[in-house]
């Protein structure tokens, strides 16, 4: 690893790190960070920039010093997504890109299972997550022991596991999938039956599109399960001409009321390609903020729901995570070998 020019001390708080790096807001900093501000000026009022700019400057300096890259999921807030991240995307894109990273350190702005996936593909690198609170209701809905039991009850049936799971669960699976390739992965097996874990709604949405019998689990995304078909119908009535696009972690009834459904990146692409006058993105709130920046002629209407796990990541804990090299992802090598196979099979497909 390149020797850092900065004298990096361990365990400082974000304000202490700024102090140590001699970074404080000044009018000159507005000029210095103008390119970054221009990317988010539609969603961050200028009056708030003095709070964000010093952290953005410090993180970008530290990334270079430490030979680190930042991966950000589409649900991260705009100042993270547009101003400090190097690689952005949905779960599949992040997993694919993580495998090609050359830097020494990967800092994952996303939830824990995403950081674990990056680690699986980079066992020799340091993978950091700024907040250990960044879990996921789907990943928490199932354990490796559950998968072993389901396999016993359903012998010789392939197990397809959504990436929103722990490394331990992935290790018990034949292959992983994401929301952008779930149907393709299910259809790639000769078997007439598939065990699809753990997202019940995604499983139901896949089941509608395949001839195979899908054996499901009862996991749910706490953000997407909140949307109801009734509120979608009401929005269509109140917002004439609105296009409605939904994530497949929503219930089949919600998808039935939508014009399009796809992974977070597929939703972004749909908006870019179709340029609707008005669109409702039935998913996490930051998505609309992030893409409104590049789609100034599209009017984004609500509702949206916040993912409390994604929202535990902020500029302060990103800076602390880098400086203190804290919250390192560690995976038992025995689990990692099997889990990596399941992820790699998906990427190869
Ligand atoms: P994507 O793979 O579509 O980005 O979804 C990840 C996720 O957690 C959605 O809730
Ligand atoms: Fe998990 Fe849902 Fe949050 Fe995605 S939005 S990380 S599936 S809880």
Short mmCIF file of N, CA and C in Angstrom, two decimals, residues 167-253:
data_model
loop_
_atom_site.label_atom_id
_atom_site.label_comp_id
_atom_site.label_asym_id
_atom_site.label_seq_id
_atom_site.Cartn_x
_atom_site.Cartn_y
_atom_site.Cartn_z
N UNK A 167 -23.43 -13.82 4.09
CA UNK A 167 -22.49 -14.75 3.43
C UNK A 167 -22.81 -16.18 3.84
N UNK A 168 -23.25 -16.37 5.09
CA UNK A 168 -23.56 -17.71 5.59
C UNK A 168 -24.71 -18.33 4.78
N UNK A 169 -25.71 -17.52 4.45
CA UNK A 169 -26.85 -18.01 3.66
C UNK A 169 -26.41 -18.26 2.21
N UNK A 170 -25.61 -17.36 1.68
CA UNK A 170 -25.11 -17.55 0.30
C UNK A 170 -24.34 -18.87 0.20
N UNK A 171 -23.57 -19.16 1.26
CA UNK A 171 -22.74 -20.37 1.25
C UNK A 171 -23.59 -21.64 1.17
N UNK A 172 -24.83 -21.57 1.58
CA UNK A 172 -25.72 -22.75 1.53
C UNK A 172 -26.50 -22.82 0.23
N UNK A 173 -26.23 -21.88 -0.69
CA UNK A 173 -27.06 -21.78 -1.91
C UNK A 173 -26.31 -22.29 -3.13
N UNK A 174 -27.07 -22.62 -4.17
CA UNK A 174 -26.44 -23.02 -5.44
C UNK A 174 -25.98 -21.80 -6.22
N UNK A 175 -26.78 -20.76 -6.17
CA UNK A 175 -26.46 -19.56 -6.96
C UNK A 175 -27.18 -18.37 -6.33
N UNK A 176 -26.61 -17.18 -6.54
CA UNK A 176 -27.29 -15.96 -6.09
C UNK A 176 -28.02 -15.33 -7.26
N UNK A 177 -28.86 -14.35 -6.95
CA UNK A 177 -29.47 -13.54 -8.01
C UNK A 177 -29.72 -12.16 -7.43
N UNK A 178 -29.99 -11.20 -8.31
CA UNK A 178 -30.42 -9.87 -7.85
C UNK A 178 -31.77 -9.60 -8.50
N UNK A 179 -32.34 -8.44 -8.22
CA UNK A 179 -33.65 -8.15 -8.81
C UNK A 179 -33.54 -7.98 -10.32
N UNK A 180 -32.32 -7.73 -10.83
CA UNK A 180 -32.22 -7.52 -12.28
C UNK A 180 -32.04 -8.82 -13.06
N UNK A 181 -31.72 -9.94 -12.38
CA UNK A 181 -31.52 -11.17 -13.15
C UNK A 181 -32.26 -12.37 -12.56
N UNK A 182 -33.18 -12.14 -11.59
CA UNK A 182 -33.82 -13.25 -10.88
C UNK A 182 -34.51 -14.24 -11.83
N UNK A 183 -35.27 -13.72 -12.78
CA UNK A 183 -36.01 -14.61 -13.69
C UNK A 183 -35.04 -15.43 -14.56
N UNK A 184 -34.04 -14.76 -15.07
CA UNK A 184 -33.03 -15.42 -15.91
C UNK A 184 -32.34 -16.56 -15.16
N UNK A 185 -32.00 -16.29 -13.90
CA UNK A 185 -31.29 -17.29 -13.08
C UNK A 185 -32.21 -18.48 -12.81
N UNK A 186 -33.45 -18.19 -12.44
CA UNK A 186 -34.41 -19.27 -12.17
C UNK A 186 -34.58 -20.13 -13.42
N UNK A 187 -34.74 -19.50 -14.56
CA UNK A 187 -34.97 -20.24 -15.81
C UNK A 187 -33.73 -20.99 -16.30
N UNK A 188 -32.56 -20.66 -15.73
CA UNK A 188 -31.33 -21.31 -16.21
C UNK A 188 -31.22 -22.76 -15.72
N UNK A 189 -32.07 -23.15 -14.76
CA UNK A 189 -32.02 -24.53 -14.25
C UNK A 189 -32.97 -25.45 -15.03
N UNK A 190 -32.60 -26.74 -15.15
CA UNK A 190 -33.48 -27.71 -15.81
C UNK A 190 -34.62 -28.13 -14.88
N UNK A 191 -34.36 -28.06 -13.58
CA UNK A 191 -35.33 -28.51 -12.60
C UNK A 191 -36.70 -27.82 -12.76
N UNK A 192 -37.78 -28.60 -12.51
CA UNK A 192 -39.14 -28.02 -12.64
C UNK A 192 -39.50 -27.19 -11.42
N UNK A 193 -38.75 -27.42 -10.32
CA UNK A 193 -39.02 -26.67 -9.08
C UNK A 193 -37.76 -25.93 -8.65
N UNK A 194 -37.93 -24.76 -8.06
CA UNK A 194 -36.79 -23.97 -7.58
C UNK A 194 -37.14 -23.44 -6.18
N UNK A 195 -36.16 -23.53 -5.29
CA UNK A 195 -36.34 -22.88 -3.97
C UNK A 195 -35.79 -21.46 -4.13
N UNK A 196 -36.61 -20.46 -3.88
CA UNK A 196 -36.19 -19.07 -4.09
C UNK A 196 -36.27 -18.34 -2.75
N UNK A 197 -35.12 -17.87 -2.24
CA UNK A 197 -35.05 -17.31 -0.88
C UNK A 197 -34.44 -15.91 -0.91
N UNK A 198 -34.72 -15.04 0.07
CA UNK A 198 -35.78 -15.15 1.05
C UNK A 198 -36.97 -14.23 0.74
N UNK A 199 -36.91 -13.45 -0.37
CA UNK A 199 -37.94 -12.42 -0.58
C UNK A 199 -39.21 -13.02 -1.18
N UNK A 200 -40.26 -13.04 -0.37
CA UNK A 200 -41.53 -13.65 -0.79
C UNK A 200 -42.15 -12.91 -1.98
N UNK A 201 -42.09 -11.57 -1.93
CA UNK A 201 -42.72 -10.82 -3.03
C UNK A 201 -41.94 -10.97 -4.34
N UNK A 202 -40.60 -10.90 -4.24
CA UNK A 202 -39.80 -11.09 -5.45
C UNK A 202 -40.06 -12.49 -6.01
N UNK A 203 -40.15 -13.48 -5.10
CA UNK A 203 -40.43 -14.86 -5.53
C UNK A 203 -41.78 -14.93 -6.24
N UNK A 204 -42.80 -14.25 -5.68
CA UNK A 204 -44.13 -14.27 -6.31
C UNK A 204 -44.09 -13.59 -7.68
N UNK A 205 -43.32 -12.51 -7.79
CA UNK A 205 -43.22 -11.79 -9.06
C UNK A 205 -42.50 -12.63 -10.11
N UNK A 206 -41.48 -13.40 -9.66
CA UNK A 206 -40.78 -14.30 -10.59
C UNK A 206 -41.72 -15.45 -10.98
N UNK A 207 -42.45 -15.97 -9.98
CA UNK A 207 -43.35 -17.11 -10.23
C UNK A 207 -44.38 -16.78 -11.33
N UNK A 208 -44.77 -15.51 -11.41
CA UNK A 208 -45.76 -15.10 -12.43
C UNK A 208 -45.18 -15.19 -13.85
N UNK A 209 -43.86 -15.15 -13.94
CA UNK A 209 -43.21 -15.07 -15.26
C UNK A 209 -42.55 -16.37 -15.70
N UNK A 210 -42.52 -17.36 -14.81
CA UNK A 210 -41.83 -18.61 -15.17
C UNK A 210 -42.81 -19.78 -15.10
N UNK A 211 -42.45 -20.87 -15.81
CA UNK A 211 -43.31 -22.08 -15.76
C UNK A 211 -42.95 -22.94 -14.55
N UNK A 212 -41.82 -22.60 -13.90
CA UNK A 212 -41.36 -23.45 -12.80
C UNK A 212 -42.18 -23.20 -11.53
N UNK A 213 -42.23 -24.26 -10.70
CA UNK A 213 -42.89 -24.08 -9.39
C UNK A 213 -41.87 -23.46 -8.44
N UNK A 214 -42.24 -22.38 -7.79
CA UNK A 214 -41.30 -21.69 -6.90
C UNK A 214 -41.65 -21.98 -5.44
N UNK A 215 -40.68 -22.48 -4.72
CA UNK A 215 -40.86 -22.70 -3.28
C UNK A 215 -40.32 -21.45 -2.58
N UNK A 216 -41.16 -20.81 -1.75
CA UNK A 216 -40.82 -19.47 -1.24
C UNK A 216 -40.52 -19.47 0.25
N UNK A 217 -39.98 -18.35 0.70
CA UNK A 217 -39.73 -18.09 2.13
C UNK A 217 -40.52 -16.84 2.48
N UNK A 218 -40.56 -16.48 3.75
CA UNK A 218 -41.46 -15.40 4.15
C UNK A 218 -40.75 -14.06 4.39
N UNK A 219 -39.58 -13.87 3.78
CA UNK A 219 -38.86 -12.60 3.97
C UNK A 219 -39.52 -11.46 3.22
N UNK A 220 -39.42 -10.27 3.76
CA UNK A 220 -39.98 -9.09 3.09
C UNK A 220 -39.03 -7.91 3.25
N UNK A 221 -39.01 -7.03 2.27
CA UNK A 221 -38.30 -5.76 2.42
C UNK A 221 -39.22 -4.82 3.17
N UNK A 222 -38.76 -4.31 4.30
CA UNK A 222 -39.62 -3.46 5.13
C UNK A 222 -39.96 -2.14 4.46
N UNK A 223 -39.21 -1.76 3.43
CA UNK A 223 -39.47 -0.50 2.72
C UNK A 223 -40.53 -0.73 1.64
N UNK A 224 -40.36 -1.76 0.84
CA UNK A 224 -41.26 -1.99 -0.31
C UNK A 224 -42.57 -2.65 0.08
N UNK A 225 -42.60 -3.39 1.19
CA UNK A 225 -43.86 -4.03 1.56
C UNK A 225 -44.90 -3.01 2.03
N UNK A 226 -44.45 -1.79 2.33
CA UNK A 226 -45.36 -0.75 2.81
C UNK A 226 -46.27 -0.19 1.71
N UNK A 227 -45.82 -0.30 0.45
CA UNK A 227 -46.63 0.27 -0.64
C UNK A 227 -47.86 -0.60 -0.88
N UNK A 228 -49.02 0.06 -1.11
CA UNK A 228 -50.25 -0.71 -1.35
C UNK A 228 -50.81 -0.36 -2.72
N UNK A 229 -51.55 -1.32 -3.33
CA UNK A 229 -52.14 -1.01 -4.64
C UNK A 229 -53.12 0.16 -4.54
N UNK A 230 -53.80 0.27 -3.40
CA UNK A 230 -54.80 1.36 -3.23
C UNK A 230 -54.14 2.73 -3.35
N UNK A 231 -52.95 2.90 -2.71
CA UNK A 231 -52.32 4.24 -2.79
C UNK A 231 -51.80 4.51 -4.20
N UNK A 232 -51.40 3.45 -4.90
CA UNK A 232 -50.92 3.64 -6.28
C UNK A 232 -52.10 4.08 -7.17
N UNK A 233 -53.25 3.42 -6.98
CA UNK A 233 -54.45 3.77 -7.77
C UNK A 233 -54.83 5.23 -7.48
N UNK A 234 -54.78 5.59 -6.19
CA UNK A 234 -55.14 6.97 -5.80
C UNK A 234 -54.20 7.99 -6.47
N UNK A 235 -52.91 7.66 -6.49
CA UNK A 235 -51.94 8.56 -7.13
C UNK A 235 -52.22 8.71 -8.62
N UNK A 236 -52.58 7.61 -9.26
CA UNK A 236 -52.86 7.68 -10.70
C UNK A 236 -54.06 8.60 -10.96
N UNK A 237 -55.04 8.53 -10.06
CA UNK A 237 -56.23 9.38 -10.22
C UNK A 237 -55.90 10.86 -9.99
N UNK A 238 -55.05 11.10 -8.96
CA UNK A 238 -54.76 12.50 -8.58
C UNK A 238 -53.69 13.15 -9.44
N UNK A 239 -52.91 12.36 -10.13
CA UNK A 239 -51.80 12.90 -10.94
C UNK A 239 -51.98 12.45 -12.39
N UNK A 240 -52.88 13.08 -13.12
CA UNK A 240 -53.15 12.60 -14.49
C UNK A 240 -51.88 12.53 -15.33
N UNK A 241 -51.73 11.44 -16.07
CA UNK A 241 -50.59 11.28 -16.97
C UNK A 241 -49.34 10.73 -16.29
N UNK A 242 -49.39 10.52 -14.98
CA UNK A 242 -48.18 10.06 -14.28
C UNK A 242 -47.80 8.63 -14.71
N UNK A 243 -46.50 8.39 -14.88
CA UNK A 243 -46.01 7.04 -15.14
C UNK A 243 -45.56 6.47 -13.79
N UNK A 244 -45.89 5.20 -13.58
CA UNK A 244 -45.58 4.59 -12.27
C UNK A 244 -44.63 3.42 -12.48
N UNK A 245 -43.47 3.49 -11.83
CA UNK A 245 -42.50 2.40 -11.98
C UNK A 245 -42.12 1.89 -10.59
N UNK A 246 -42.06 0.57 -10.47
CA UNK A 246 -41.93 -0.03 -9.13
C UNK A 246 -40.80 -1.05 -9.07
N UNK A 247 -40.24 -1.20 -7.88
CA UNK A 247 -39.20 -2.21 -7.66
C UNK A 247 -39.87 -3.56 -7.41
N UNK A 248 -39.28 -4.67 -7.92
CA UNK A 248 -39.95 -5.98 -7.75
C UNK A 248 -39.93 -6.54 -6.33
N UNK A 249 -39.41 -5.79 -5.35
CA UNK A 249 -39.60 -6.20 -3.95
C UNK A 249 -40.98 -5.76 -3.46
N UNK A 250 -41.74 -5.02 -4.29
CA UNK A 250 -43.12 -4.65 -3.95
C UNK A 250 -44.01 -5.86 -4.22
N UNK A 251 -45.22 -5.83 -3.65
CA UNK A 251 -46.13 -6.96 -3.84
C UNK A 251 -46.58 -7.07 -5.30
N UNK A 252 -46.99 -8.26 -5.75
CA UNK A 252 -47.50 -8.41 -7.12
C UNK A 252 -48.68 -7.47 -7.38
N UNK A 253 -49.49 -7.18 -6.36
CA UNK A 253 -50.64 -6.27 -6.56
C UNK A 253 -50.17 -4.86 -6.88
#
